[in-house]
mmCIF file of C-alpha atoms in Angstrom:
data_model
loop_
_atom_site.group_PDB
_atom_site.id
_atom_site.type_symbol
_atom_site.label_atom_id
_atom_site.label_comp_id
_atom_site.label_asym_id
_atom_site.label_seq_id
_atom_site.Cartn_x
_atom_site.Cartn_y
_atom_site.Cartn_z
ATOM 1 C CA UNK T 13 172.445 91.293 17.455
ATOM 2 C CA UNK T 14 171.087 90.082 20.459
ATOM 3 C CA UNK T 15 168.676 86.986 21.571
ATOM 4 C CA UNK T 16 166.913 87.454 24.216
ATOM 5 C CA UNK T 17 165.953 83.966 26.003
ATOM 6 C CA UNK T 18 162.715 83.561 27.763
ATOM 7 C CA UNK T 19 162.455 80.592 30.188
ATOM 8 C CA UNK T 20 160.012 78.859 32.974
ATOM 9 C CA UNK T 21 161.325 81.163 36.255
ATOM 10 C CA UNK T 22 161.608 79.019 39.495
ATOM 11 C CA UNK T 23 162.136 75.438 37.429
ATOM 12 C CA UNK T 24 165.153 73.570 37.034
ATOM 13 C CA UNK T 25 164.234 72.251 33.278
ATOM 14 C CA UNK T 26 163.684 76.441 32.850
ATOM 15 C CA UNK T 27 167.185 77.407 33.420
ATOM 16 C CA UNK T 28 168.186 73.998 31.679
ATOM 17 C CA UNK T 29 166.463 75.060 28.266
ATOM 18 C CA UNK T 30 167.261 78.305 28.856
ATOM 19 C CA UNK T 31 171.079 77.650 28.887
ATOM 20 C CA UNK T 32 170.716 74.387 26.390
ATOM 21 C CA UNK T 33 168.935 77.010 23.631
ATOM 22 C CA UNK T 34 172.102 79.248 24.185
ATOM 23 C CA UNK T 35 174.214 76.752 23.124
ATOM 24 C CA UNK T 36 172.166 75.594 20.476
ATOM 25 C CA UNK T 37 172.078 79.220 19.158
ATOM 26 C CA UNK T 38 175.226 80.099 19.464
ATOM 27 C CA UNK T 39 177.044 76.802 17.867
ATOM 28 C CA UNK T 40 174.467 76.052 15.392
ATOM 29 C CA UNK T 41 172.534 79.712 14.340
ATOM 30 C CA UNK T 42 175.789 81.894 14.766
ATOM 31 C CA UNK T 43 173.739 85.364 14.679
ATOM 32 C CA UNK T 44 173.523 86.429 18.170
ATOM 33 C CA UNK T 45 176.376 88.277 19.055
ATOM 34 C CA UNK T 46 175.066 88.758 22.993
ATOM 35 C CA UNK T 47 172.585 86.828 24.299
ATOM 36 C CA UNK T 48 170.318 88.506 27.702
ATOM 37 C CA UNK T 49 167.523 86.102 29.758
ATOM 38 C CA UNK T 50 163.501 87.075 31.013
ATOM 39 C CA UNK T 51 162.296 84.532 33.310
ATOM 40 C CA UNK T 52 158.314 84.078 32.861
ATOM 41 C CA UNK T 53 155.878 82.706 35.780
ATOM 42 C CA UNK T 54 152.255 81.551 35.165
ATOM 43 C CA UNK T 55 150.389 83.941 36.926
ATOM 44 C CA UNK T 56 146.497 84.966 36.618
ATOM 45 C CA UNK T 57 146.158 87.437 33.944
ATOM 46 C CA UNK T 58 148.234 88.095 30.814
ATOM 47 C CA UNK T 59 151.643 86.406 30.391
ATOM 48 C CA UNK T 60 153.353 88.173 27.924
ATOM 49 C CA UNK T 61 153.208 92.057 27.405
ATOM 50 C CA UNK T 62 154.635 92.908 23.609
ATOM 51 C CA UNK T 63 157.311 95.254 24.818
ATOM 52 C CA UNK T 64 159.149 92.738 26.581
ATOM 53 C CA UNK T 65 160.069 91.345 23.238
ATOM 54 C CA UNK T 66 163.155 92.964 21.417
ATOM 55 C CA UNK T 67 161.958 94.580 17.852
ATOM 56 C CA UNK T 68 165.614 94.638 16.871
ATOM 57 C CA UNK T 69 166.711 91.471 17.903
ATOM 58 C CA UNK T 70 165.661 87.798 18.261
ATOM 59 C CA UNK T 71 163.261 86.612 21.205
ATOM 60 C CA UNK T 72 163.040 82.806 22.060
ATOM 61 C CA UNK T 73 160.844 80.969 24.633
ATOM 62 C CA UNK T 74 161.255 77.832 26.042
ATOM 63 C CA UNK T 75 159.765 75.865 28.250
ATOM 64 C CA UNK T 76 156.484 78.234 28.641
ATOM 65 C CA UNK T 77 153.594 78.803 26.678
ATOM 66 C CA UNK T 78 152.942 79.736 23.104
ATOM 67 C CA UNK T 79 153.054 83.798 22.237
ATOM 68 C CA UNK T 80 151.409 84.789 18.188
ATOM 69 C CA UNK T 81 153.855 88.127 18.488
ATOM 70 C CA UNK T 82 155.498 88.439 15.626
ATOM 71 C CA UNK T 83 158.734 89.165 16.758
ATOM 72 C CA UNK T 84 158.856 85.754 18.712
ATOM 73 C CA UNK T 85 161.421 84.553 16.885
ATOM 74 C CA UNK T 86 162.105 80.703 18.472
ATOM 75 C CA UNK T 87 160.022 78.374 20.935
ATOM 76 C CA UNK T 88 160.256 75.087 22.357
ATOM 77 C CA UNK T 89 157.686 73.713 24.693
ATOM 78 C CA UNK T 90 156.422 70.345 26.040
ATOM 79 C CA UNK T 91 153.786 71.036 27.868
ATOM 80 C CA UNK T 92 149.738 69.648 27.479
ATOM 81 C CA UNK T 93 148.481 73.066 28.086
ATOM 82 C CA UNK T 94 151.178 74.726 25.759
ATOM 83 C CA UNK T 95 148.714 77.310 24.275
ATOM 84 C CA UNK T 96 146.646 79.946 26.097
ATOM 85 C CA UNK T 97 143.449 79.966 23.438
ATOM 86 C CA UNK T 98 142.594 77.843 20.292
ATOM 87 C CA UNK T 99 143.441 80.649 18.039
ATOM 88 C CA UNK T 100 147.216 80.302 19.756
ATOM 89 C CA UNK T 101 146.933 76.669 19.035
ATOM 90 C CA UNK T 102 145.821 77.365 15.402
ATOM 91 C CA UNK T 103 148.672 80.232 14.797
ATOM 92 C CA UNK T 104 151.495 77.446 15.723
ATOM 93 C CA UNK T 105 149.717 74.590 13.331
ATOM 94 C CA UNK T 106 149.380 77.455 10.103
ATOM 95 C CA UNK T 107 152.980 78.223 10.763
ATOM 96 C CA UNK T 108 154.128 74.175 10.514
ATOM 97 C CA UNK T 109 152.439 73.385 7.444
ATOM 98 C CA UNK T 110 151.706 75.240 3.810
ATOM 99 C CA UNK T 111 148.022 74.771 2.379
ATOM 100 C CA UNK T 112 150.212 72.270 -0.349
ATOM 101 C CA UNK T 113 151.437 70.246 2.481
ATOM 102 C CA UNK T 114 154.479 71.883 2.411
ATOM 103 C CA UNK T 115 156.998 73.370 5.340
ATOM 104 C CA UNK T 116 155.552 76.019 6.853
ATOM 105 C CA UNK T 117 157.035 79.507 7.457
ATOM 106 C CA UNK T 118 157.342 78.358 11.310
ATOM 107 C CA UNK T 119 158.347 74.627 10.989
ATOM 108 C CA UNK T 120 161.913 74.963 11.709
ATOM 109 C CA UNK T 121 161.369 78.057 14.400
ATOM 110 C CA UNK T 122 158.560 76.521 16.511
ATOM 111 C CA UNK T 123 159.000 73.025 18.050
ATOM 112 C CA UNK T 124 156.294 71.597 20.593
ATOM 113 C CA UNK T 125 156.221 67.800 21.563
ATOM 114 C CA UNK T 126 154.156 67.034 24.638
ATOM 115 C CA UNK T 127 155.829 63.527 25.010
ATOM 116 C CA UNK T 128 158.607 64.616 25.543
ATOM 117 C CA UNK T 129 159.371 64.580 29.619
ATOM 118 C CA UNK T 130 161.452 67.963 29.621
ATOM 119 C CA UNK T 131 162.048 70.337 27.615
ATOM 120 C CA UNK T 132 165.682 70.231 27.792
ATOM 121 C CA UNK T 133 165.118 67.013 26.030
ATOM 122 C CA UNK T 134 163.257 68.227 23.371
ATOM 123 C CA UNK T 135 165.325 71.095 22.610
ATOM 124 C CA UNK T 136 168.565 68.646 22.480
ATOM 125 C CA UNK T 137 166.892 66.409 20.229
ATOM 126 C CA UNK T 138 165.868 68.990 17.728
ATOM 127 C CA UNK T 139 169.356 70.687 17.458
ATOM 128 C CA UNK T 140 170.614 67.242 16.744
ATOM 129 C CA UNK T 141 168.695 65.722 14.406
ATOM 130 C CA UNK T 142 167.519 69.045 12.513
ATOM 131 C CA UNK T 143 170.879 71.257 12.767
ATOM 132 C CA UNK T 144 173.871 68.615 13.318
ATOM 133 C CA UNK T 145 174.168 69.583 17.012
ATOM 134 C CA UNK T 146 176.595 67.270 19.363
ATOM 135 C CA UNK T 147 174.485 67.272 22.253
ATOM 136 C CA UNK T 148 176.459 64.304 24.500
ATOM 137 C CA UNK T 149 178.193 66.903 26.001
ATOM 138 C CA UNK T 150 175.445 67.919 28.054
ATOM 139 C CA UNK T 151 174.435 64.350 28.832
ATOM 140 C CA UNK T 152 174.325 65.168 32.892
ATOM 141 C CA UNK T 153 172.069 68.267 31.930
ATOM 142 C CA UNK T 154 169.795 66.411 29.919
ATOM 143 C CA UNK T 155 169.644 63.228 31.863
ATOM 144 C CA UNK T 156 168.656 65.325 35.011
ATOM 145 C CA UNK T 157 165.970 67.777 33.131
ATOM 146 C CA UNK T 158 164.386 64.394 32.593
ATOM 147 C CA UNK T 159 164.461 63.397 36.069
ATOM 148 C CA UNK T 160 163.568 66.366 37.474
ATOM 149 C CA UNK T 161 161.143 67.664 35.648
ATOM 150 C CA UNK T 162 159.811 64.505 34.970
ATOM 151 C CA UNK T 163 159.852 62.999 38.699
ATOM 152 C CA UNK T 164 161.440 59.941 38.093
ATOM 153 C CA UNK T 165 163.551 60.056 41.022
ATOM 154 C CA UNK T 166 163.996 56.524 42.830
ATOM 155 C CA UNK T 167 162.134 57.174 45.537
ATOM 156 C CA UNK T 168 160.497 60.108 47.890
ATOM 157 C CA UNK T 169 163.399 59.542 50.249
ATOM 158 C CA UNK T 170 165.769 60.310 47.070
ATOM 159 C CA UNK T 171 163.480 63.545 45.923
ATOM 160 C CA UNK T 172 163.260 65.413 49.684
ATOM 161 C CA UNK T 173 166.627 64.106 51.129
ATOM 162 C CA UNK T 174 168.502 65.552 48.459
ATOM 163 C CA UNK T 175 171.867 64.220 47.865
ATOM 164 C CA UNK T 176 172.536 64.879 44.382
ATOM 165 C CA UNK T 177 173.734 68.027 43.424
ATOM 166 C CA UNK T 178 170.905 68.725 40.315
ATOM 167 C CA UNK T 179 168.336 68.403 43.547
ATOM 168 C CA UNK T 180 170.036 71.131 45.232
ATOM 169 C CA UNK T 181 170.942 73.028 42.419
ATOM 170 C CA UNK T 182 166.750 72.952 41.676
ATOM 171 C CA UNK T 183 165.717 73.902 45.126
ATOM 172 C CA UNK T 184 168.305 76.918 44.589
ATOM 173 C CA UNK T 185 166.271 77.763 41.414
ATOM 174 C CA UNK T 186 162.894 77.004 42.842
ATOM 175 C CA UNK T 187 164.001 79.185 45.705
ATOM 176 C CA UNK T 188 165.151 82.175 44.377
ATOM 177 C CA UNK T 189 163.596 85.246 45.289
ATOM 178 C CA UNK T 190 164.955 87.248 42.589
ATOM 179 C CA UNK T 191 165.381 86.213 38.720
ATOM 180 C CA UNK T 192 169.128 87.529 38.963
ATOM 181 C CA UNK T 193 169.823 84.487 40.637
ATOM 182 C CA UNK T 194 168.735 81.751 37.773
ATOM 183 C CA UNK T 195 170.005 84.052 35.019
ATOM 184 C CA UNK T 196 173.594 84.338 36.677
ATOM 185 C CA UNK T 197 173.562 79.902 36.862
ATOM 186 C CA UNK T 198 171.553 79.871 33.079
ATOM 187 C CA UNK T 199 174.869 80.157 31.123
ATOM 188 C CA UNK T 200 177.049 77.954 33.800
ATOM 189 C CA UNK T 201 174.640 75.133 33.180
ATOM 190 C CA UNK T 202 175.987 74.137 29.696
ATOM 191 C CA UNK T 203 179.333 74.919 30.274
ATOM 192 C CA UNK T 204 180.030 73.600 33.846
ATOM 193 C CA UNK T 205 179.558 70.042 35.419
ATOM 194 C CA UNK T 206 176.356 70.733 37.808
ATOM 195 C CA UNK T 207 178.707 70.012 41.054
ATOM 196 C CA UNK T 208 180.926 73.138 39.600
ATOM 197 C CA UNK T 209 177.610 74.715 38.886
ATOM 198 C CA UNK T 210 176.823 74.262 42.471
ATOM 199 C CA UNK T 211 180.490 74.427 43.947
ATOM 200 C CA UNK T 212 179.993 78.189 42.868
ATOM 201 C CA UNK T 213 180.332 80.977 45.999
ATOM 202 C CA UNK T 214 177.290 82.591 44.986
ATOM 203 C CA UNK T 215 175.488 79.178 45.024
ATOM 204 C CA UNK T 216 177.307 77.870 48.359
ATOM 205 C CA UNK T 217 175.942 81.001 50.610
ATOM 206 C CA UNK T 218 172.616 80.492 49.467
ATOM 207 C CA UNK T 219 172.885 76.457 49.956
ATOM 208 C CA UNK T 220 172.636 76.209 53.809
ATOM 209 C CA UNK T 221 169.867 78.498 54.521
ATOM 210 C CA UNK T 222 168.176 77.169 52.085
ATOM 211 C CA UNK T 223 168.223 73.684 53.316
ATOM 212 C CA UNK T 224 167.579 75.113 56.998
ATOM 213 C CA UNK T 225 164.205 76.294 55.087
ATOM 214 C CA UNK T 226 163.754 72.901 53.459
ATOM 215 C CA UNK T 227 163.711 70.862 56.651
ATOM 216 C CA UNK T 228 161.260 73.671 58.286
ATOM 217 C CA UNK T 229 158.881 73.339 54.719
ATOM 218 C CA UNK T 230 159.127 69.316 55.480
ATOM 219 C CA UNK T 231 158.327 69.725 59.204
ATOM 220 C CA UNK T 232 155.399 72.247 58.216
ATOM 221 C CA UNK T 233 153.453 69.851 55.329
ATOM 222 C CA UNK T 234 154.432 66.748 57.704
ATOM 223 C CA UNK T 235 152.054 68.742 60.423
ATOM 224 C CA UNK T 236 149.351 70.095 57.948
ATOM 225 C CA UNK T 237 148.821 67.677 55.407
ATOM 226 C CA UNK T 238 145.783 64.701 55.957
ATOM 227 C CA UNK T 239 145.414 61.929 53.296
ATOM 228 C CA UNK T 240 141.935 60.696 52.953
ATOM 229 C CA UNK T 241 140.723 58.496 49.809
ATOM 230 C CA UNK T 242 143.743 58.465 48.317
ATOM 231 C CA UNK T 243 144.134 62.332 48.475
ATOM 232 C CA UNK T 244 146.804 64.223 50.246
ATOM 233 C CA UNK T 245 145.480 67.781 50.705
ATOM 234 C CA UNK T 246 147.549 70.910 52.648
ATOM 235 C CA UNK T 247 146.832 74.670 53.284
ATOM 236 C CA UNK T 248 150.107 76.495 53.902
ATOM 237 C CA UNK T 249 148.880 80.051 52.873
ATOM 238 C CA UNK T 250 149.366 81.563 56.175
ATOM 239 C CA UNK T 251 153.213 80.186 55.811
ATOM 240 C CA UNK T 252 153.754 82.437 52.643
ATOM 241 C CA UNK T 253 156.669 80.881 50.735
ATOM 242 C CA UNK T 254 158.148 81.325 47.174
ATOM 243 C CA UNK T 255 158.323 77.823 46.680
ATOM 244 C CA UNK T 256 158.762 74.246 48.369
ATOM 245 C CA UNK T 257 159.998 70.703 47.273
ATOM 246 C CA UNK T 258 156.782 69.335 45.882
ATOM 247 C CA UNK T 259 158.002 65.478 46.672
ATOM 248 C CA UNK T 260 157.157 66.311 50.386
ATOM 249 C CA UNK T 261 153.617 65.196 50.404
ATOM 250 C CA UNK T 262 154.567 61.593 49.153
ATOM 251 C CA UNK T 263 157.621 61.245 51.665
ATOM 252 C CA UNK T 264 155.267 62.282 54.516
ATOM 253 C CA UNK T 265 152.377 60.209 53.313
ATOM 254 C CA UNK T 266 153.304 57.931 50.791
ATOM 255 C CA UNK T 267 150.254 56.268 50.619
ATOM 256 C CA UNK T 268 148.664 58.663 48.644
ATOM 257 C CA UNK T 269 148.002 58.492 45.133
ATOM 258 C CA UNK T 270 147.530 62.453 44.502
ATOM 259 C CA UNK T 271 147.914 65.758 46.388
ATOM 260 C CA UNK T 272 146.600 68.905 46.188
ATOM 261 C CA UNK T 273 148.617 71.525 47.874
ATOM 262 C CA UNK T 274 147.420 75.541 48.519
ATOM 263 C CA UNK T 275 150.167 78.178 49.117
ATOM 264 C CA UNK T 276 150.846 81.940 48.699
ATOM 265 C CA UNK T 277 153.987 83.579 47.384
ATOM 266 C CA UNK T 278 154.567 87.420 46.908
ATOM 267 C CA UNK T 279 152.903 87.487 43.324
ATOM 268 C CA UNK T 280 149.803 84.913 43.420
ATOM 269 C CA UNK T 281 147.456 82.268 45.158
ATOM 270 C CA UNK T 282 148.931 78.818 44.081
ATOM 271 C CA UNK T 283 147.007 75.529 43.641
ATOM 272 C CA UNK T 284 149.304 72.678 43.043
ATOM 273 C CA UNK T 285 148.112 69.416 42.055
ATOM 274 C CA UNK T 286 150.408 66.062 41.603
ATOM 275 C CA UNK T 287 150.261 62.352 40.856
ATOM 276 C CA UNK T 288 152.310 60.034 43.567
ATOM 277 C CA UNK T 289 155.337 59.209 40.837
ATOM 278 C CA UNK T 290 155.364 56.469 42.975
ATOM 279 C CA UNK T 291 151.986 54.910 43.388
ATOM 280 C CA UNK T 292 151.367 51.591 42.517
ATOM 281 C CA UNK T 293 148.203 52.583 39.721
ATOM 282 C CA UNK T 294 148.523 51.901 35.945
ATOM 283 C CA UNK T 295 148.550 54.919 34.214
ATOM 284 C CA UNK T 296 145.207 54.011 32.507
ATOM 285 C CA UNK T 297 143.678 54.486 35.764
ATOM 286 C CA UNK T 298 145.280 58.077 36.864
ATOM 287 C CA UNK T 299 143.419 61.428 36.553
ATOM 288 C CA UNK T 300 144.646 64.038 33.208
ATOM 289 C CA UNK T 301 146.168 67.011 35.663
ATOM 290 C CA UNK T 302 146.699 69.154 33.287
ATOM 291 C CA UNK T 303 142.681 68.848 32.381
ATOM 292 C CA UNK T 304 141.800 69.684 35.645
ATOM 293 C CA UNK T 305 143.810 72.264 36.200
ATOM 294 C CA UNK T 306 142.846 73.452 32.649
ATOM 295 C CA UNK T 307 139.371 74.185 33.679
ATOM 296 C CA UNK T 308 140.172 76.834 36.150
ATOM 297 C CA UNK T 309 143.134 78.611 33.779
ATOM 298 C CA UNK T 310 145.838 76.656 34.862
ATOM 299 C CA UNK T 311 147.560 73.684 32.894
ATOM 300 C CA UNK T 312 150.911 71.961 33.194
ATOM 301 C CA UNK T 313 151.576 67.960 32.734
ATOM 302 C CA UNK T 314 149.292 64.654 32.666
ATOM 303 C CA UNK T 315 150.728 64.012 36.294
ATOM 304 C CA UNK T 316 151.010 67.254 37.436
ATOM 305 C CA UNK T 317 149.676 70.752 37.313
ATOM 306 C CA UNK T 318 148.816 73.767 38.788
ATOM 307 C CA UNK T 319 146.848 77.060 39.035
ATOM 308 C CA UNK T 320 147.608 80.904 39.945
ATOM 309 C CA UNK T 321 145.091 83.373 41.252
ATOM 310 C CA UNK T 322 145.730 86.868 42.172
ATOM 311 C CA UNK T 323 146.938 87.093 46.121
ATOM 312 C CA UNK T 324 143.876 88.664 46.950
ATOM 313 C CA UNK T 325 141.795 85.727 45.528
ATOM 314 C CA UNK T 326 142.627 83.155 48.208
ATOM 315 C CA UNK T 327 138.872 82.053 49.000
ATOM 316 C CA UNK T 328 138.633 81.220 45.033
ATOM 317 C CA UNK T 329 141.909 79.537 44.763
ATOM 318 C CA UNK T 330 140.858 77.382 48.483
ATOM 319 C CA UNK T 331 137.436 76.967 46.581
ATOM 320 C CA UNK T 332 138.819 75.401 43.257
ATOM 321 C CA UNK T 333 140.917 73.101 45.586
ATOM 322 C CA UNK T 334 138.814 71.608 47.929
ATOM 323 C CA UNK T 335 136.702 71.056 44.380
ATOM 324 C CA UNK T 336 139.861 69.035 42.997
ATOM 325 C CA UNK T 337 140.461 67.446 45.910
ATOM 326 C CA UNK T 338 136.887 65.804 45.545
ATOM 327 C CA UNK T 339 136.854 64.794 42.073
ATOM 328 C CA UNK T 340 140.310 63.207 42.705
ATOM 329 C CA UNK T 341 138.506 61.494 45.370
ATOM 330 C CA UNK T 342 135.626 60.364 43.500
ATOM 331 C CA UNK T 343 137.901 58.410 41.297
ATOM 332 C CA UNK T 344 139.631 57.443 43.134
ATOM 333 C CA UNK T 345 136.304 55.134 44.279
#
């Protein structure tokens, strides 16, 4: 039988659940004989399509919204905005819990915990304390999902100069033009140290373009981006790109406490929106992202979110930014 693995495309913590699952499946479920990888993207429009998912074998998703299908076999998420519509929400909570109070049919399938920071971490802590799983083997991974995906990197200078080899590994992932990439480093990642992962040939003769590309992307939002109130704001969408390092705004401006960023890739219209991990403000006094971003059919984190539109809807995407980019300011008052 095979499982077929859906992950976040273009995201470090992706590939990292992704690979973690895998392992997870493979030492503690034992019924996949081959195991194959789809990477998703949030993109305007429907997410899933039902033939993507196997009717023969198992389908999993991680780190990406909630799918009803039936033949969704496994899914792990830790995301605020995990579920697309209310009825999603309700499917997951009917499948945790009986009428009786009981188990429900879903309880040991579907796992969603929005506190967790990544959801490498989440998936590592379920196989261990519900299957038996020895997860300190994948320490590094899990210690750098957190980081990563969580932004708790020591400082901007740390996040944009790059001198670990997770933060090169991600901008290879958040780079790649082609899902072939991530899905030929998804099953290294649990069995390799992430300098072999990176040490890799394949991974080496992407490594110095790329970085060429990251000094241009740093040169580029150092020229365009203006901080006023509090508010970094940049318009990059005549620079198409497939992704950038989204710590550039605070090591360019670190005195701002949020930015809103608008950019254009080959698929969609992107508004990204991020809290300074940084910034000196209590917590109690920060903005809900993933609220915001909710509103216009995005989601993502407390701290940071974001929202796709359609390439050809780039006045509505600049529209719903400069919008954020004032109620950030206004509370910023």
């Amino acid at each position: 039988m095979n499982c077929r693995i859906f992950y976040h495309d273009k995201c470090f913590d992706g590939a990292c659940s992704a690979s973690l699952f895998m392992r997870f499946h493979r030492e503690c479920i034992g019924t996949a004989s081959s195991f194959d990888y789809r990477g998703l993207v949030h993109r305007a429009g429907a997410l899933f399509d039902e033939s993507w998912f196997q009717a023969d074998g198992e389908n999993a998703i991680v780190d990406f919204k909630y799918s009803p299908s039936p033949r969704v076999s496994w899914w792990f998420d830790h995301h605020l905005s995990a579920f697309l519509t209310p009825e999603d929400e309700q499917h997951f909570r009917e499948g945790q819990v009986n009428p009786d109070g009981s188990p429900g049919p879903r309880a040991m399938r579907e796992f969603f915990n929005p506190d967790y920071t990544s959801c490498a971490s989440w998936i590592a802590h379920i196989a261990s304390t519900k299957f038996g799983m020895d997860v300190k083997p994948l320490a590094e991974l899990i210690h750098w999902a957190d980081i990563v995906d969580g932004a708790k990197y020591e400082s901007a200078k740390a996040a944009v100069e790059m001198a670990e080899p997770a933060m090169k590994l991600t901008m290879v992932i958040e780079s790649a033009e082609k899902s072939e990439l991530v899905q030929k480093i998804i099953p290294l990642l649990t069995e390799m140290s992430l300098q072999q992962v990176l040490d890799q040939p394949f991974v080496q003769e992407l490594l110095g373009p790329l970085m060429e590309r990251h000094r241009a992307g740093v040169e580029l939002i150092r020229e365009r981006a203006t901080c006023e109130r509090g508010v970094i704001y940049f318009d990059i969408t005549d620079q198409p790109t497939e992704g950038y390092n989204k710590f550039i705004p605070y090591y360019v401006l670190p005195e701002g406490t949020y930015n809103v960023g608008l950019s254009k890739s080959s698929f969609r219209t992107k508004v990204s929106v991020g809290t300074n991990p940084w910034t000196k403000k209590p917590a109690s006094e920060l903005a809900n992202l993933a609220a915001i971003c909710e509103r216009y059919g995005g989601g993502g984190h407390a701290r940071v979110g974001a929202i796709s539109f359609p390439v050809d809807r780039e006045a509505d995407a600049r529209k719903a930014a400069m919008e954020i980019v004032q109620e950030l300011k206004e509370s910023e008052q």
